[in-house]
Short mmCIF file of C-alpha atoms in Angstrom, two decimals:
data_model
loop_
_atom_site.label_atom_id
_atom_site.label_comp_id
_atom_site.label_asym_id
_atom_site.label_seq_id
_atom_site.Cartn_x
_atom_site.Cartn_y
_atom_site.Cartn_z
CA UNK A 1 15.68 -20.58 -30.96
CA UNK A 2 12.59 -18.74 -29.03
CA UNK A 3 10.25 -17.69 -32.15
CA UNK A 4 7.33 -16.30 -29.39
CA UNK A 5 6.10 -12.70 -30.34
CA UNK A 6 6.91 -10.23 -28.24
CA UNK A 7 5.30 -6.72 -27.78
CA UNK A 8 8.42 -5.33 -29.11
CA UNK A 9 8.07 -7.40 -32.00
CA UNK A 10 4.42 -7.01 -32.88
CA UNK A 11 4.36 -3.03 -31.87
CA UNK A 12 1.90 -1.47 -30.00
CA UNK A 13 -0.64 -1.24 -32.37
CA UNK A 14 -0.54 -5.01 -32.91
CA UNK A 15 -0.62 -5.99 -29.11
CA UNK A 16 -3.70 -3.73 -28.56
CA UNK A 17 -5.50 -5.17 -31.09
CA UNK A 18 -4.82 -8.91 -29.82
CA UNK A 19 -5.38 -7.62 -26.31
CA UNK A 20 -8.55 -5.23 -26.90
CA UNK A 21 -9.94 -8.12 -28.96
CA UNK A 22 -9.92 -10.46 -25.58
CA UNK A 23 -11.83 -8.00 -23.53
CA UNK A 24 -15.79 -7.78 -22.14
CA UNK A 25 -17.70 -4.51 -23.40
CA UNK A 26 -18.85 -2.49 -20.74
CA UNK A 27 -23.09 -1.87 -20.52
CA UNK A 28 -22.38 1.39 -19.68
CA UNK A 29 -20.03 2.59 -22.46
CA UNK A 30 -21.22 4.86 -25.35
CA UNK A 31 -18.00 4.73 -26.69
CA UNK A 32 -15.73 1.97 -26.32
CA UNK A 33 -11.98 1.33 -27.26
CA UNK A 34 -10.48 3.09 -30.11
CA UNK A 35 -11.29 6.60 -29.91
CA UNK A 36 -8.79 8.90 -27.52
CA UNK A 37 -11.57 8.52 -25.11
CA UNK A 38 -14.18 6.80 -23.78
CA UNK A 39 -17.54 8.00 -23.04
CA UNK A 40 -19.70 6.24 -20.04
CA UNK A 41 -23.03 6.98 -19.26
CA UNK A 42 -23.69 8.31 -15.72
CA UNK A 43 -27.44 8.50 -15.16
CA UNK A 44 -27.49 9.93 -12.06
CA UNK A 45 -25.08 12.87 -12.81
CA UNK A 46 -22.29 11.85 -10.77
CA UNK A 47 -19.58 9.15 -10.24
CA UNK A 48 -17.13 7.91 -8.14
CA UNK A 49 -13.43 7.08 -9.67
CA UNK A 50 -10.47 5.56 -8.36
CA UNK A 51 -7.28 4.69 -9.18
CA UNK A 52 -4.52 1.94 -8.41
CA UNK A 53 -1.16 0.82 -9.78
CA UNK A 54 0.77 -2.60 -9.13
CA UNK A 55 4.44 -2.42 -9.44
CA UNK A 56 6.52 -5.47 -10.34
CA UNK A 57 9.09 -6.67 -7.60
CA UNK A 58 6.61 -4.25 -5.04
CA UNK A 59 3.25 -5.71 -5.46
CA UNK A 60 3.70 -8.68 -7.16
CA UNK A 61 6.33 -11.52 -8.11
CA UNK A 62 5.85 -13.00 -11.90
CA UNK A 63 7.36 -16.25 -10.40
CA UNK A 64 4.07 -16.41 -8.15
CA UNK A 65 1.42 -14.79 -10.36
CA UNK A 66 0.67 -15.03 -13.90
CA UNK A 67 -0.40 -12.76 -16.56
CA UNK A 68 -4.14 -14.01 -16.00
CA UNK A 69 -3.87 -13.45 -12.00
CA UNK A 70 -2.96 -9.93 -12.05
CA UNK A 71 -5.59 -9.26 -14.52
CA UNK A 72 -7.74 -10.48 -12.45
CA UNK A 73 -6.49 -8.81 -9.27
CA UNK A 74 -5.93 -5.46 -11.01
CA UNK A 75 -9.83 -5.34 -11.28
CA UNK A 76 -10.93 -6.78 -7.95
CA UNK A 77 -8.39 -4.15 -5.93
CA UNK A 78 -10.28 -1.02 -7.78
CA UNK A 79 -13.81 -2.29 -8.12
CA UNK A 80 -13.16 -3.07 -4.22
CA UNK A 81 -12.67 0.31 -4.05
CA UNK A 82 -15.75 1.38 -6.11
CA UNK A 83 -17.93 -0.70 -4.06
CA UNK A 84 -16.88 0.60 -0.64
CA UNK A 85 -18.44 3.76 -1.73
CA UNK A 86 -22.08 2.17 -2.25
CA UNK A 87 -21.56 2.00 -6.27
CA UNK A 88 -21.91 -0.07 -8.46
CA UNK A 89 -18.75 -0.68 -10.79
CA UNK A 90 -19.36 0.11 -14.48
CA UNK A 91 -15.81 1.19 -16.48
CA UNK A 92 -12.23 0.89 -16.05
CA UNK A 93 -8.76 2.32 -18.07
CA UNK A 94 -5.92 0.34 -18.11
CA UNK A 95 -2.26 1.48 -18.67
CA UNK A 96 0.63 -1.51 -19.09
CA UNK A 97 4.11 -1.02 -18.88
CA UNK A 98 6.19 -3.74 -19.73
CA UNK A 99 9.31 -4.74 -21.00
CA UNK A 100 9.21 -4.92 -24.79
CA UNK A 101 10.63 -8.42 -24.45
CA UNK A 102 7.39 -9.69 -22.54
CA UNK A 103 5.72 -12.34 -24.63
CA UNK A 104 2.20 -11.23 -26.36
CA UNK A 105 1.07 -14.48 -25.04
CA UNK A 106 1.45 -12.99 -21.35
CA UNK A 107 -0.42 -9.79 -22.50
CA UNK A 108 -3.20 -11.69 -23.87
CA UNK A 109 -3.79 -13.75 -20.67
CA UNK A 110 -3.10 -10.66 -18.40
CA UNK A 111 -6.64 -9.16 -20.97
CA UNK A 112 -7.91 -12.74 -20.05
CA UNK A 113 -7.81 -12.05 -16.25
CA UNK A 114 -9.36 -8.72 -16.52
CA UNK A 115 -12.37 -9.79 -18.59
CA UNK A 116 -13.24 -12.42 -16.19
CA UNK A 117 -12.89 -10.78 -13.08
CA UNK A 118 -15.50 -7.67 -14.47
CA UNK A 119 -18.00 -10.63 -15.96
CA UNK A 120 -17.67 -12.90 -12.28
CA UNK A 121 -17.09 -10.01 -9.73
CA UNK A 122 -19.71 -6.95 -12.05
CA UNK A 123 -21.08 -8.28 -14.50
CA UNK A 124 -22.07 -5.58 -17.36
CA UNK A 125 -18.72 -3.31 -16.17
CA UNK A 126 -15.70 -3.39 -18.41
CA UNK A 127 -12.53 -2.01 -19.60
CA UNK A 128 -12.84 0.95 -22.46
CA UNK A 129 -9.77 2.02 -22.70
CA UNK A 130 -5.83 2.40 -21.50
CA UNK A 131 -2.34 2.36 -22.79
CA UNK A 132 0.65 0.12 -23.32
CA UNK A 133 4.29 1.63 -22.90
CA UNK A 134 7.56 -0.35 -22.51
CA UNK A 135 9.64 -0.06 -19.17
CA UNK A 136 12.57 -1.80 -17.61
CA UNK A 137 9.54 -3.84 -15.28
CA UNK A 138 6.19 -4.52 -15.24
CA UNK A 139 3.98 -1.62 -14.09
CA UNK A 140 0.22 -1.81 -13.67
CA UNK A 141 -2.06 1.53 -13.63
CA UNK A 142 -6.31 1.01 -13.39
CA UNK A 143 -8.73 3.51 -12.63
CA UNK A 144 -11.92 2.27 -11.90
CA UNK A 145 -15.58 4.04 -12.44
CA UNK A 146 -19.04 3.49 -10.50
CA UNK A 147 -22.44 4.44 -10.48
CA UNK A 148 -24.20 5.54 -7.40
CA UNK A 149 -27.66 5.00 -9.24
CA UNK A 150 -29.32 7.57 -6.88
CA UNK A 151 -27.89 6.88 -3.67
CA UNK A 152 -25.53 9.15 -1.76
CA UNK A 153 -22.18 7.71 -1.60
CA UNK A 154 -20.82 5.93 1.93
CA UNK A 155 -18.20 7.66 3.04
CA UNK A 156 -15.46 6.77 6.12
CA UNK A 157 -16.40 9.68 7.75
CA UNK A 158 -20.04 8.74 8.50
CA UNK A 159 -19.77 6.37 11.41
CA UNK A 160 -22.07 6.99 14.89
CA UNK A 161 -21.64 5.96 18.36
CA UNK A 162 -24.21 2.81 18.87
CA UNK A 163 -23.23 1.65 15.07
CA UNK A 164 -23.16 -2.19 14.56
CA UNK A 165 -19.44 -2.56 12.98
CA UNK A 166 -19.90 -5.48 10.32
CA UNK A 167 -17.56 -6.93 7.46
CA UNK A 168 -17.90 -8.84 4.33
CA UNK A 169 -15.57 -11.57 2.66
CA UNK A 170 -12.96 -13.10 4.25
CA UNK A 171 -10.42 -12.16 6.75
CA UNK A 172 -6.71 -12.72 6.81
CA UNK A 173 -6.88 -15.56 4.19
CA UNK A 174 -4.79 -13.32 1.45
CA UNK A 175 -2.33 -12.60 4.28
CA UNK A 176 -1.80 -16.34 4.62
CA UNK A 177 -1.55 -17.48 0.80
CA UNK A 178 1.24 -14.46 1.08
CA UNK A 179 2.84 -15.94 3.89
CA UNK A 180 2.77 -19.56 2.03
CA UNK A 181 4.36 -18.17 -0.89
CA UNK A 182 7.38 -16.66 1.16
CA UNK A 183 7.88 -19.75 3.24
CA UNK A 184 8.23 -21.31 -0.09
CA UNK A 185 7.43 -24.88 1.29
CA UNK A 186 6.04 -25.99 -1.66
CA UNK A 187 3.87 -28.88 0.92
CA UNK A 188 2.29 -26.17 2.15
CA UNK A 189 1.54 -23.92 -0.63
CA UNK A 190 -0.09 -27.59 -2.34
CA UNK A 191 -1.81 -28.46 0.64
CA UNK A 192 -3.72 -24.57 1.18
CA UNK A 193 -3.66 -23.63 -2.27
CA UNK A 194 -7.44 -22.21 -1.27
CA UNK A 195 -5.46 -19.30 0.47
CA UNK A 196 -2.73 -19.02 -2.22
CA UNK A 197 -5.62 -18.81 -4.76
CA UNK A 198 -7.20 -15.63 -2.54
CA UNK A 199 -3.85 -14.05 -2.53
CA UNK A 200 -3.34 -14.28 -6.63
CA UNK A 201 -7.03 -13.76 -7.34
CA UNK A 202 -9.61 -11.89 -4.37
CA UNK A 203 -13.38 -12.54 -4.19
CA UNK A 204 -14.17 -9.49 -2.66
CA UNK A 205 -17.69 -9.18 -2.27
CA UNK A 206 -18.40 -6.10 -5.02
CA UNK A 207 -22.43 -6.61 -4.70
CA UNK A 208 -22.80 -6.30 -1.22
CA UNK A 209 -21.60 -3.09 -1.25
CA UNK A 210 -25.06 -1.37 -2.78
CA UNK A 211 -26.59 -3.52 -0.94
CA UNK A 212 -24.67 -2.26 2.59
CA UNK A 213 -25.80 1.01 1.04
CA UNK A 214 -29.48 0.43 0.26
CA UNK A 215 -29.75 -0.85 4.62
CA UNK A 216 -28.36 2.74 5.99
CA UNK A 217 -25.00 2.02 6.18
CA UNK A 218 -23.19 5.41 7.80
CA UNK A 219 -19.17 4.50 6.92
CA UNK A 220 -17.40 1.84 4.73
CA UNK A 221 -14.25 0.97 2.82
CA UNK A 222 -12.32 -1.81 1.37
CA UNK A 223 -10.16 -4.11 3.77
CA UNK A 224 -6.76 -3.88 1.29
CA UNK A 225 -4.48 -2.93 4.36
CA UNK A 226 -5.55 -4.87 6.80
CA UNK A 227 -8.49 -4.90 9.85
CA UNK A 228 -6.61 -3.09 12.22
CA UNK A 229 -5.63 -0.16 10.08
CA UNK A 230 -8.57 0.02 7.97
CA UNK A 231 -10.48 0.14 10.93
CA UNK A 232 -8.68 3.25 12.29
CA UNK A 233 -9.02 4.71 9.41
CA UNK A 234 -12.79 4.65 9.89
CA UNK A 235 -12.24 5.67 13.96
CA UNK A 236 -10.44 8.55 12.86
CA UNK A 237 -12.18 10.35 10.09
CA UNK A 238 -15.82 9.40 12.05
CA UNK A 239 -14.20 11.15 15.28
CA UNK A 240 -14.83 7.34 17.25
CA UNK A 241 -13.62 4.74 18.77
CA UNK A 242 -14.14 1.09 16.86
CA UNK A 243 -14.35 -1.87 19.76
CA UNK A 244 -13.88 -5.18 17.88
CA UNK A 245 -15.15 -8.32 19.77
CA UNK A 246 -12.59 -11.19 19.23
CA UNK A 247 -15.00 -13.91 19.78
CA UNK A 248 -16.36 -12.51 16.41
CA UNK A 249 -13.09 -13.19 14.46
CA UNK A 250 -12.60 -16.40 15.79
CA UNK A 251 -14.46 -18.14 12.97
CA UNK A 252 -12.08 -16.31 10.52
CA UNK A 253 -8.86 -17.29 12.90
CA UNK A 254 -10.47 -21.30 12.70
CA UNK A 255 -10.19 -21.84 8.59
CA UNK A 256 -6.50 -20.60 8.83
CA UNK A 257 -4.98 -22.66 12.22
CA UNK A 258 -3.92 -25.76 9.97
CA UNK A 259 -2.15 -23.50 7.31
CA UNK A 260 -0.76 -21.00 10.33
CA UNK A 261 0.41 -24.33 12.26
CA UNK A 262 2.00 -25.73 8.66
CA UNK A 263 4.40 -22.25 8.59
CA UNK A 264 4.83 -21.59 12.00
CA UNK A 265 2.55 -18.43 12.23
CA UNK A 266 -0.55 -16.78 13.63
CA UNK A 267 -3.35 -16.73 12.04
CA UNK A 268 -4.77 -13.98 14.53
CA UNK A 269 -2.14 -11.95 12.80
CA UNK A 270 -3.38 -12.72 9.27
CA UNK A 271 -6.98 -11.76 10.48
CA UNK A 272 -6.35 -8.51 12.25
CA UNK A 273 -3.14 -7.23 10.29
CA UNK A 274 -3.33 -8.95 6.95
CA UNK A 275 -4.41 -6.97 3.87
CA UNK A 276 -5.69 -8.08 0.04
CA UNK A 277 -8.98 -9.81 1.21
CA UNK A 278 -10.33 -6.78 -0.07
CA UNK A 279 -13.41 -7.23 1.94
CA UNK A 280 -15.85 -4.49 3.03
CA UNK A 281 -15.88 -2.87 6.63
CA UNK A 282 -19.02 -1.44 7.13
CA UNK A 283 -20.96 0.51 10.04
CA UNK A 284 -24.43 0.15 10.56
CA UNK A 285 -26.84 1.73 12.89
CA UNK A 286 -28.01 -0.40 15.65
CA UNK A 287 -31.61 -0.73 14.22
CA UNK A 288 -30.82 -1.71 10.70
CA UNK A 289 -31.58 -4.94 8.98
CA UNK A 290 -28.03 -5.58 8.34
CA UNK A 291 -27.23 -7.33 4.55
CA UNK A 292 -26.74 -11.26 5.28
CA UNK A 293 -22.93 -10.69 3.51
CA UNK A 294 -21.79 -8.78 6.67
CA UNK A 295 -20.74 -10.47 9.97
CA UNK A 296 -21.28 -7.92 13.01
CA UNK A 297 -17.97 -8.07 14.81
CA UNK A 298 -18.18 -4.69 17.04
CA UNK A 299 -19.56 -1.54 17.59
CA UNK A 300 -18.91 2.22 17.80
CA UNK A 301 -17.97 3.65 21.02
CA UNK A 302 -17.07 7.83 21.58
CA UNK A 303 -13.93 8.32 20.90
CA UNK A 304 -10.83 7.38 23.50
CA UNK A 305 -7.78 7.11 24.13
CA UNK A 306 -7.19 4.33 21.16
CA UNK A 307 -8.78 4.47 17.71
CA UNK A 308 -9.63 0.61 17.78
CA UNK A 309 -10.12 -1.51 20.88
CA UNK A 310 -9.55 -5.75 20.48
CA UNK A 311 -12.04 -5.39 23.80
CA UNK A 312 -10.42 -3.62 26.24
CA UNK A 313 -7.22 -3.08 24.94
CA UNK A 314 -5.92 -0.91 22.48
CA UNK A 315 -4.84 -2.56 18.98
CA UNK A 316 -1.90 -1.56 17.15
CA UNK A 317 -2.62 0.23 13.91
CA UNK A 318 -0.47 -2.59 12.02
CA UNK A 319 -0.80 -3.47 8.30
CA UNK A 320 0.33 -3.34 4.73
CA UNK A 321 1.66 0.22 4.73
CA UNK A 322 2.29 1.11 0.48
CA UNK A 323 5.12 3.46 0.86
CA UNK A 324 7.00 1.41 3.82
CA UNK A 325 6.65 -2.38 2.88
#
């Protein structure tokens, strides 16, 4: 007989006790969980906000993540997001829908997830505040909150001809753990569990983007879709063409050959088309001491006939597309 609490069981008062009780306070909260709302400081009289949901069975399998991985990815997809923008991350809500037959166990290591992805990825942000409802599958809903601390935010739209295009993180490895898990040759997935790992749990690189910031940069955003659309997305709200060099990606094509070879796959695929590294693009100008974290790997040309250019050739604007994958 299965005796585990359930959310159903315990109510939702119960479950957001055991699940507020798990969490990191946030440095910047004057009022935490508990009250209808929270209240976060914002020194420099603005802030940027964004928002993200995860849908079971769309974004995410429960017989390849667990309650502590999409905790932990739930944060690192939004502060990603926070970061692009120069900020630094400081709050985030979080709404749960779930079956009321989901074990309070799997609640309390999805809180788990999120309190250690805010303490390794920004230390001193934190969640203050969300909602648990029951649905027929599990549904994920953050919105993340940053400070600019006195710097103008980095938009997409900011990027000059001459600019020094440069990213930070990893490329294509999340693409790969993705494509281990759907070959579902369990060898493989063992053997590159590195890749797996990046897939269930991103590092992206939330620091360096203040610090991209703080050198000049004129354009950024997160890599969630993939290089090659990400990087259009850039071309076309700066009005520019993006020429990536691919001798510059070929150190990110080398770490995934063995893995690509193990599935039959590319790994140049992975790099330019594969999304969930959430890494930062950046654009620099051509005089800037550019932030160790970033790897030049092109530069801004006027705009022609091809948003991005893989050298001289046009590259497809392929990726992770929300609404059609």
């Amino acid at each position: 007989m299965n005796t585990a609490e359930t959310i159903g069981s315990l109510g939702e008062n119960e479950s957001l006790k055991r699940t507020i009780s798990r969490l990191n306070a946030s440095e910047h909260a004057l009022v935490g969980p508990g009250d209808d709302s929270a209240v976060i400081s914002a020194p420099d009289g603005r802030f940027v906000v964004t928002t993200d949901t995860m849908i079971e069975g769309h974004d995410f399998r429960l017989d390849w993540s667990t309650g502590y991985d999409l905790g932990w990815k739930a944060v690192a997809s939004n502060i990603a997001d926070v970061a692009a923008m120069g900020a630094a991350p400081t709050a985030l809500v979080v709404a749960v829908n779930a079956p009321a037959s989901t074990e309070i166990h799997w609640l309390e290591s999805f809180a788990d997830g999120l309190r250690d992805a805010c303490e390794r990825l920004a230390p001193g942000c934190g969640v203050v505040g969300g909602d648990l409802a029951a649905s027929e599958q599990i549904m994920i809903s953050v919105a993340a909150h940053g400070s600019l601390e006195g710097r103008e935010p980095v938009l997409r739209s900011g990027a000059q001809v001459g600019d020094i295009v440069a990213v930070a993180g990893t490329l294509g490895r999340a693409a790969a753990g993705l494509a281990l898990l759907q070959s579902a040759n369990r060898d493989a997935i063992s053997a590159y569990d590195a890749l797996v790992d990046t897939q269930r749990r991103p590092q992206p690189p939330i620091t360096s983007g203040v610090d991209a910031a703080a050198a000049g940069a004129t354009s950024m955003l997160d890599l969630s879709d993939g290089l090659a659309k990400d990087a259009a997305r850039i071309a076309k709200a700066s009005g520019v063409t993006i020429q990536i060099d691919r001798l510059q990606l070929q150190g990110f094509e080398a770490v995934l050959e063995e893995a690509a070879r193990a599935i039959e796959a590319s790994e140049f695929d992975w790099v330019i088309g594969g999304g969930e590294d959430h890494s930062l693009l950046a654009t620099f100008p051509s005089d800037a001491v550019i932030p160790r974290a970033f790897k030049p790997i092109g530069v801004v040309l006027p705009v022609g006939h091809a948003p991005v250019m893989l050298g001289a050739n046009p590259m497809p604007e392929y990726g992770w597309d929300s609404v059609r994958d």
